[in-house]
CSV table of C-alpha atoms in Angstrom, one decimal:
chain,number,residue,atom,x,y,z
A,806,MET,CA,1.9,-89.1,-12.2
A,807,HIS,CA,4.0,-90.5,-9.4
A,808,THR,CA,7.2,-92.2,-10.4
A,809,ALA,CA,6.0,-95.7,-9.1
A,810,GLN,CA,2.8,-95.3,-11.2
A,811,LEU,CA,4.8,-94.2,-14.2
A,812,VAL,CA,7.1,-97.3,-13.9
A,813,GLU,CA,4.1,-99.6,-13.7
A,814,ARG,CA,2.4,-98.1,-16.7
A,815,VAL,CA,5.6,-98.3,-18.7
A,816,ARG,CA,5.9,-102.0,-17.9
A,817,ASP,CA,2.3,-102.3,-19.2
A,818,GLY,CA,3.3,-100.7,-22.5
A,819,ASP,CA,1.2,-97.6,-22.0
A,820,ARG,CA,2.1,-95.2,-24.8
A,821,ARG,CA,1.6,-92.0,-22.9
A,822,ALA,CA,3.7,-93.3,-20.0
A,823,LEU,CA,6.5,-94.4,-22.5
A,824,ALA,CA,6.5,-90.9,-24.0
A,825,ARG,CA,6.7,-89.3,-20.5
A,826,ALA,CA,9.5,-91.6,-19.3
A,827,ILE,CA,11.6,-91.0,-22.4
A,828,THR,CA,11.1,-87.3,-22.1
A,829,LEU,CA,12.3,-87.5,-18.5
A,830,VAL,CA,15.3,-89.4,-19.8
A,831,GLU,CA,16.2,-86.8,-22.4
A,832,ASN,CA,15.9,-84.0,-19.8
A,833,GLY,CA,18.1,-85.8,-17.2
A,834,SER,CA,15.3,-85.6,-14.7
A,835,ALA,CA,15.9,-86.1,-11.0
A,836,GLU,CA,13.4,-88.9,-11.2
A,837,LEU,CA,15.6,-90.9,-13.5
A,838,ARG,CA,17.3,-92.9,-10.8
A,839,GLU,CA,14.0,-94.1,-9.4
A,840,ILE,CA,12.6,-94.9,-12.9
A,841,MET,CA,15.7,-97.0,-13.9
A,842,SER,CA,15.6,-98.8,-10.5
A,843,GLY,CA,11.9,-99.8,-11.0
A,844,LEU,CA,12.5,-100.9,-14.6
A,845,ALA,CA,15.8,-102.8,-14.2
A,846,PRO,CA,14.2,-106.2,-13.3
A,847,HIS,CA,12.2,-106.1,-16.5
A,848,THR,CA,15.0,-105.4,-19.0
A,849,GLY,CA,17.3,-107.7,-21.0
A,850,ARG,CA,14.7,-109.4,-23.2
A,851,ALA,CA,14.5,-107.1,-26.3
A,852,ARG,CA,16.7,-107.5,-29.4
A,853,VAL,CA,18.4,-104.3,-30.3
A,854,VAL,CA,19.3,-103.7,-33.9
A,855,GLY,CA,21.1,-100.6,-35.1
A,856,PHE,CA,20.9,-99.1,-38.6
A,857,THR,CA,23.7,-96.7,-39.6
A,858,GLY,CA,25.2,-95.3,-42.7
A,859,SER,CA,25.9,-92.1,-44.5
A,860,PRO,CA,23.1,-89.5,-45.1
A,861,GLY,CA,21.1,-90.4,-48.2
A,862,VAL,CA,21.6,-94.2,-48.2
A,863,GLY,CA,17.9,-94.8,-47.2
A,864,LYS,CA,18.1,-95.5,-43.5
A,865,SER,CA,14.6,-94.3,-42.7
A,866,THR,CA,13.1,-96.1,-45.7
A,867,THR,CA,14.9,-99.3,-44.8
A,868,THR,CA,13.9,-99.1,-41.2
A,869,ASN,CA,10.3,-98.6,-42.2
A,870,ALA,CA,10.4,-101.6,-44.5
A,871,VAL,CA,12.1,-103.7,-41.8
A,872,VAL,CA,9.3,-102.8,-39.3
A,873,ARG,CA,6.8,-104.3,-41.8
A,874,ALA,CA,8.9,-107.5,-42.0
A,875,ILE,CA,9.0,-107.8,-38.3
A,876,ARG,CA,5.3,-107.2,-37.8
A,877,GLU,CA,4.6,-109.9,-40.4
A,878,ARG,CA,6.3,-112.3,-38.0
A,879,GLY,CA,4.0,-111.3,-35.2
A,880,LEU,CA,6.7,-109.5,-33.2
A,881,SER,CA,6.2,-106.1,-31.5
A,882,VAL,CA,8.8,-103.4,-32.4
A,883,ALA,CA,9.9,-100.0,-31.1
A,884,VAL,CA,11.8,-97.6,-33.3
A,885,LEU,CA,14.2,-95.1,-31.7
A,886,ALA,CA,15.1,-92.6,-34.5
A,887,ILE,CA,18.0,-90.2,-33.6
A,888,ASP,CA,17.5,-87.0,-35.5
A,889,PRO,CA,19.6,-83.9,-35.7
A,890,SER,CA,18.7,-81.2,-33.2
A,891,SER,CA,16.7,-78.2,-34.2
A,892,PRO,CA,18.9,-75.1,-34.0
A,893,PHE,CA,15.9,-73.2,-32.6
A,894,THR,CA,14.3,-75.5,-30.0
A,895,GLY,CA,17.0,-78.2,-29.5
A,896,GLY,CA,14.3,-80.8,-30.3
A,897,ALA,CA,14.4,-83.5,-33.0
A,898,LEU,CA,13.4,-82.5,-36.5
A,899,LEU,CA,11.1,-85.6,-36.6
A,900,GLY,CA,11.9,-86.5,-40.3
A,901,ASP,CA,12.0,-90.2,-39.5
A,902,ARG,CA,8.6,-90.2,-37.8
A,903,VAL,CA,7.1,-88.5,-40.8
A,904,ARG,CA,8.4,-91.3,-43.1
A,905,MET,CA,7.0,-94.0,-40.9
A,906,GLN,CA,3.4,-92.7,-40.7
A,907,GLU,CA,2.0,-96.0,-42.1
A,908,HIS,CA,2.8,-97.6,-38.7
A,909,ALA,CA,1.4,-94.8,-36.6
A,910,THR,CA,-1.9,-96.7,-35.8
A,911,ASP,CA,-0.4,-100.1,-35.4
A,912,PRO,CA,-0.6,-101.0,-31.6
A,913,GLY,CA,2.4,-103.3,-32.0
A,914,VAL,CA,4.7,-100.4,-33.2
A,915,TYR,CA,6.0,-97.5,-31.2
A,916,ILE,CA,8.1,-94.8,-32.9
A,917,ARG,CA,10.1,-92.1,-31.0
A,918,SER,CA,12.4,-89.5,-32.4
A,919,MET,CA,15.1,-88.2,-30.1
A,920,ALA,CA,17.4,-85.2,-30.7
A,921,ASN,CA,21.1,-85.8,-30.7
A,922,ARG,CA,21.6,-82.4,-29.1
A,923,GLY,CA,25.0,-82.0,-30.6
A,924,HIS,CA,26.2,-85.4,-29.3
A,925,LEU,CA,28.7,-86.9,-31.8
A,926,GLY,CA,28.8,-90.5,-32.9
A,927,GLY,CA,25.3,-90.6,-34.4
A,928,LEU,CA,23.4,-91.2,-31.2
A,929,SER,CA,22.0,-89.1,-28.3
A,930,TRP,CA,23.6,-89.3,-24.8
A,931,ALA,CA,20.2,-90.5,-23.5
A,932,THR,CA,20.0,-93.5,-25.9
A,933,PRO,CA,21.1,-96.2,-23.4
A,934,HIS,CA,18.4,-95.1,-20.9
A,935,ALA,CA,15.7,-94.8,-23.6
A,936,LEU,CA,16.6,-98.4,-24.8
A,937,ARG,CA,16.1,-99.6,-21.2
A,938,VAL,CA,12.7,-98.0,-21.0
A,939,LEU,CA,11.6,-99.6,-24.3
A,940,ASP,CA,13.0,-102.9,-23.3
A,941,ALA,CA,11.1,-102.9,-20.0
A,942,ALA,CA,7.9,-102.0,-21.9
A,943,GLY,CA,8.0,-105.5,-23.4
A,944,PHE,CA,8.9,-104.8,-27.1
A,945,ASP,CA,10.4,-107.9,-28.8
A,946,VAL,CA,12.6,-105.8,-31.1
A,947,ILE,CA,14.1,-102.3,-30.8
A,948,LEU,CA,15.4,-100.6,-34.0
A,949,VAL,CA,17.8,-97.7,-33.5
A,950,GLU,CA,18.3,-95.5,-36.5
A,951,THR,CA,21.3,-93.2,-36.2
A,952,VAL,CA,21.7,-89.6,-37.4
A,953,GLY,CA,24.1,-90.4,-40.3
A,954,VAL,CA,27.1,-88.3,-39.6
A,955,GLY,CA,29.7,-90.2,-41.6
A,956,GLN,CA,33.0,-91.6,-40.6
A,957,ALA,CA,32.7,-91.0,-36.8
A,958,GLU,CA,29.4,-92.8,-36.5
A,959,VAL,CA,30.4,-96.0,-34.7
A,960,GLU,CA,28.7,-95.5,-31.3
A,961,ILE,CA,25.8,-97.7,-32.4
A,962,ALA,CA,28.0,-100.8,-32.2
A,963,GLY,CA,28.2,-100.4,-28.5
A,964,GLU,CA,24.5,-100.2,-28.0
A,965,ALA,CA,23.1,-102.8,-30.5
A,966,ASP,CA,23.1,-106.5,-30.5
A,967,THR,CA,23.3,-106.4,-34.3
A,968,THR,CA,24.6,-103.4,-36.4
A,969,VAL,CA,23.4,-103.1,-40.0
A,970,VAL,CA,25.6,-100.8,-42.1
A,971,LEU,CA,23.8,-99.4,-45.1
A,972,CYS,CA,25.7,-98.4,-48.3
A,973,ALA,CA,24.4,-97.0,-51.6
A,974,PRO,CA,26.0,-97.1,-55.1
A,975,GLY,CA,27.5,-93.9,-56.5
A,976,MET,CA,28.3,-92.4,-53.1
A,977,GLY,CA,31.8,-93.7,-52.5
A,978,ASP,CA,30.5,-95.6,-49.5
A,979,SER,CA,32.8,-98.6,-49.9
A,980,VAL,CA,35.8,-96.2,-49.7
A,981,GLN,CA,34.3,-94.5,-46.7
A,982,ALA,CA,33.7,-97.8,-45.1
A,983,ALA,CA,37.4,-98.7,-45.4
A,984,LYS,CA,38.5,-95.3,-44.1
A,985,ALA,CA,36.2,-95.3,-41.1
A,986,GLY,CA,36.8,-98.9,-40.0
A,987,VAL,CA,33.1,-99.7,-40.5
A,988,LEU,CA,34.1,-103.2,-41.3
A,989,GLU,CA,34.7,-103.7,-37.6
A,990,VAL,CA,31.3,-102.2,-36.8
A,991,ALA,CA,29.1,-104.0,-39.3
A,992,ASP,CA,27.5,-107.3,-38.5
A,993,VAL,CA,25.4,-107.1,-41.7
A,994,PHE,CA,25.9,-105.0,-44.8
A,995,ALA,CA,23.0,-103.8,-47.0
A,996,VAL,CA,23.6,-102.2,-50.4
A,997,ASN,CA,20.4,-100.2,-50.7
A,998,LYS,CA,19.1,-98.6,-53.8
A,999,ALA,CA,20.5,-101.7,-55.6
A,1000,ASP,CA,18.5,-100.8,-58.7
A,1001,ARG,CA,20.9,-98.0,-59.4
A,1002,ASP,CA,23.9,-98.1,-61.7
A,1003,GLY,CA,27.0,-99.1,-59.8
A,1004,ALA,CA,25.3,-101.4,-57.3
A,1005,ARG,CA,27.3,-104.5,-58.4
A,1006,VAL,CA,30.5,-102.5,-58.2
A,1007,THR,CA,29.7,-101.5,-54.6
A,1008,LEU,CA,28.8,-105.2,-53.8
A,1009,ARG,CA,32.2,-106.4,-55.3
A,1010,GLU,CA,34.2,-103.8,-53.3
A,1011,LEU,CA,32.5,-104.7,-50.1
A,1012,ARG,CA,33.1,-108.4,-50.7
A,1013,GLN,CA,36.8,-107.7,-51.3
A,1014,MET,CA,37.1,-105.7,-48.0
A,1015,VAL,CA,35.2,-108.3,-46.0
A,1016,ALA,CA,37.5,-111.0,-47.4
A,1017,MET,CA,40.6,-109.0,-46.3
A,1018,VAL,CA,39.8,-109.5,-42.6
A,1019,ASP,CA,41.3,-112.6,-41.1
A,1020,ARG,CA,38.6,-114.7,-39.3
A,1021,THR,CA,38.4,-118.1,-37.8
A,1022,ASP,CA,35.7,-120.5,-39.0
A,1023,GLU,CA,33.8,-119.8,-35.8
A,1024,GLU,CA,33.8,-116.1,-36.2
A,1025,TRP,CA,30.9,-114.3,-37.9
A,1026,LYS,CA,31.5,-113.1,-41.4
A,1027,PRO,CA,29.3,-110.1,-42.3
A,1028,PRO,CA,26.9,-111.0,-45.1
A,1029,ILE,CA,26.1,-108.4,-47.8
A,1030,VAL,CA,22.4,-108.1,-48.9
A,1031,MET,CA,21.2,-106.2,-51.9
A,1032,THR,CA,18.0,-104.2,-51.2
A,1033,VAL,CA,15.6,-101.7,-52.7
A,1034,ALA,CA,13.8,-100.8,-49.5
A,1035,ALA,CA,11.4,-98.4,-51.3
A,1036,ARG,CA,10.0,-101.4,-53.1
A,1037,ASP,CA,10.4,-103.9,-50.2
A,1038,GLU,CA,13.0,-105.9,-52.3
A,1039,GLY,CA,15.6,-107.8,-50.3
A,1040,VAL,CA,14.1,-106.6,-47.0
A,1041,ALA,CA,13.0,-110.1,-45.9
A,1042,GLU,CA,16.5,-111.5,-46.7
A,1043,LEU,CA,18.0,-108.6,-44.7
A,1044,TRP,CA,15.9,-109.4,-41.6
A,1045,ALA,CA,16.7,-113.1,-42.1
A,1046,ARG,CA,20.5,-112.3,-41.9
A,1047,VAL,CA,19.9,-110.2,-38.8
A,1048,GLU,CA,18.1,-113.1,-37.2
A,1049,GLU,CA,21.0,-115.4,-38.2
A,1050,HIS,CA,23.5,-113.1,-36.5
A,1051,TYR,CA,21.4,-113.0,-33.3
A,1052,ALA,CA,21.3,-116.8,-33.3
A,1053,HIS,CA,25.1,-116.9,-33.8
A,1054,LEU,CA,25.6,-114.5,-30.8
A,1055,GLU,CA,23.4,-116.6,-28.6
A,1056,ALA,CA,25.1,-119.9,-29.6
A,1057,ASN,CA,28.7,-118.7,-28.8
A,1058,GLY,CA,27.9,-116.6,-25.7
A,1059,GLU,CA,28.8,-113.4,-27.4
A,1060,LEU,CA,25.4,-111.9,-26.9
A,1061,ALA,CA,25.8,-111.9,-23.1
A,1062,GLU,CA,29.3,-110.4,-23.4
A,1063,ARG,CA,28.0,-107.6,-25.7
A,1064,ARG,CA,25.3,-106.8,-23.2
A,1065,ARG,CA,27.8,-106.8,-20.3
A,1066,ALA,CA,30.0,-104.4,-22.3
A,1067,ARG,CA,27.0,-102.2,-22.9
A,1068,ALA,CA,26.2,-102.2,-19.1
A,1069,ARG,CA,29.9,-101.3,-18.4
A,1070,GLY,CA,29.6,-98.4,-20.7
A,1071,GLU,CA,26.5,-97.1,-19.0
A,1072,ILE,CA,28.1,-97.3,-15.6
A,1073,GLN,CA,31.2,-95.5,-16.7
A,1074,ALA,CA,29.2,-92.8,-18.4
A,1075,ILE,CA,27.1,-92.1,-15.3
A,1076,ALA,CA,30.2,-92.2,-13.1
A,1077,LEU,CA,32.1,-89.8,-15.4
A,1078,GLU,CA,29.1,-87.4,-15.5
A,1079,ARG,CA,29.1,-87.3,-11.7
A,1080,LEU,CA,32.8,-86.7,-11.6
A,1081,ARG,CA,32.3,-83.8,-14.1
A,1082,SER,CA,29.7,-82.3,-11.8
A,1083,ARG,CA,32.1,-82.5,-8.8
A,1084,LEU,CA,34.8,-81.0,-10.9
A,1085,GLY,CA,32.5,-78.1,-11.7
A,1086,GLY,CA,32.0,-77.6,-7.9
A,1087,VAL,CA,35.7,-77.5,-7.4
A,1088,GLY,CA,36.1,-74.9,-10.1
A,1089,ALA,CA,33.4,-72.7,-8.5
A,1090,ASP,CA,35.8,-71.6,-5.7
A,1091,GLY,CA,38.7,-71.2,-8.1
A,1092,GLY,CA,40.5,-74.4,-7.2
A,1093,ILE,CA,40.8,-75.8,-10.7
A,1094,ASP,CA,41.5,-72.3,-12.1
A,1095,VAL,CA,44.5,-71.9,-9.7
A,1096,LEU,CA,45.9,-75.3,-10.8
A,1097,ALA,CA,45.4,-74.3,-14.4
A,1098,LEU,CA,47.3,-71.1,-13.8
A,1099,ASP,CA,50.1,-73.1,-12.1
A,1100,VAL,CA,50.4,-75.4,-15.1
A,1101,ALA,CA,50.2,-72.6,-17.6
A,1102,GLU,CA,53.1,-70.7,-15.8
A,1103,GLY,CA,55.2,-73.9,-15.4
A,1104,ARG,CA,54.9,-74.3,-11.6
A,1105,HIS,CA,53.2,-77.7,-12.0
A,1106,ASP,CA,53.0,-80.3,-14.8
A,1107,PRO,CA,49.5,-81.3,-15.7
A,1108,TYR,CA,49.8,-84.8,-14.1
A,1109,THR,CA,50.7,-83.3,-10.7
A,1110,ALA,CA,47.9,-80.8,-11.0
A,1111,ALA,CA,45.5,-83.7,-11.8
A,1112,ASP,CA,46.7,-85.6,-8.7
A,1113,LEU,CA,46.1,-82.5,-6.6
A,1114,LEU,CA,42.6,-82.1,-8.0
A,1115,LEU,CA,41.7,-85.7,-7.4
A,1116,LYS,CA,42.9,-85.3,-3.8
A,1117,GLU,CA,40.7,-82.4,-3.4
A,1118,LEU,CA,37.8,-84.5,-4.7
A,1119,GLY,CA,38.6,-87.2,-2.1
A,1120,THR,CA,39.9,-89.6,-4.8
A,1121,GLU,CA,43.2,-91.4,-4.6
A,1122,PRO,CA,45.3,-90.3,-7.6
A,1123,GLY,CA,46.8,-93.0,-9.8
A,1124,ASP,CA,50.3,-93.6,-10.7
């Protein structure tokens, strides 16, 4: 399939073309630039909602239930489930796709697992490009479910319009939320498995922590929803809070700013990757190794060595 044909079929929502395009994204294909160029005019319409939280809080079950709620409203939805990498093949373990089999035959739902391939932060390095592909395919909503790696998992806030942080009673999640700064990440909290002992304690602790943050009357205050996703309890209210947050972002102009910040991050990531490639080329003839030896033996400080390296790359060093 030629790249132009692939782009056209992705825009038409062709499932095979979508799978092919995201695979090319994951593999860093040489065709990626042309694909992104063809899809760019058709992006920027989908709502991106991230689901994050510690392992075991029910992210996959909640995402599955939210898909049902979205479909009941007549909206199409794509799910990007970031799974841990297989230690043998490097691929995704596909656990999330197994849990969402009830949606497999729904033409309004597309589910894709992606391996994080050792990338920290709960996402894959290819996530921004994959989101663009799904956006251009015309989905109304894109749900991103992160790996669930604990306190470092805050990358999703930079990729989603709305971030839902899931907690569960009896797991110490409220304490972990305070330690990890998740209060700054969450736009909506969900206390899942709310039928368990300790759910009200978790709710109270989260309320106290949310109340500790100084906010103006115009600023969004993260709501806390009690859910039992396995029984669809509270899921409709959870999605209603997500929609309220999206409306809030649109009303105060923050949605456009979040998306500009997302685009800035993509540009910086691509530029840094190219710079790393050029640095690898410099190292091939021993240039960077010579500088490293000079620093190690005290003939240069690391800042001077970095300036010399940038000059070699044809880049003006900073102050």
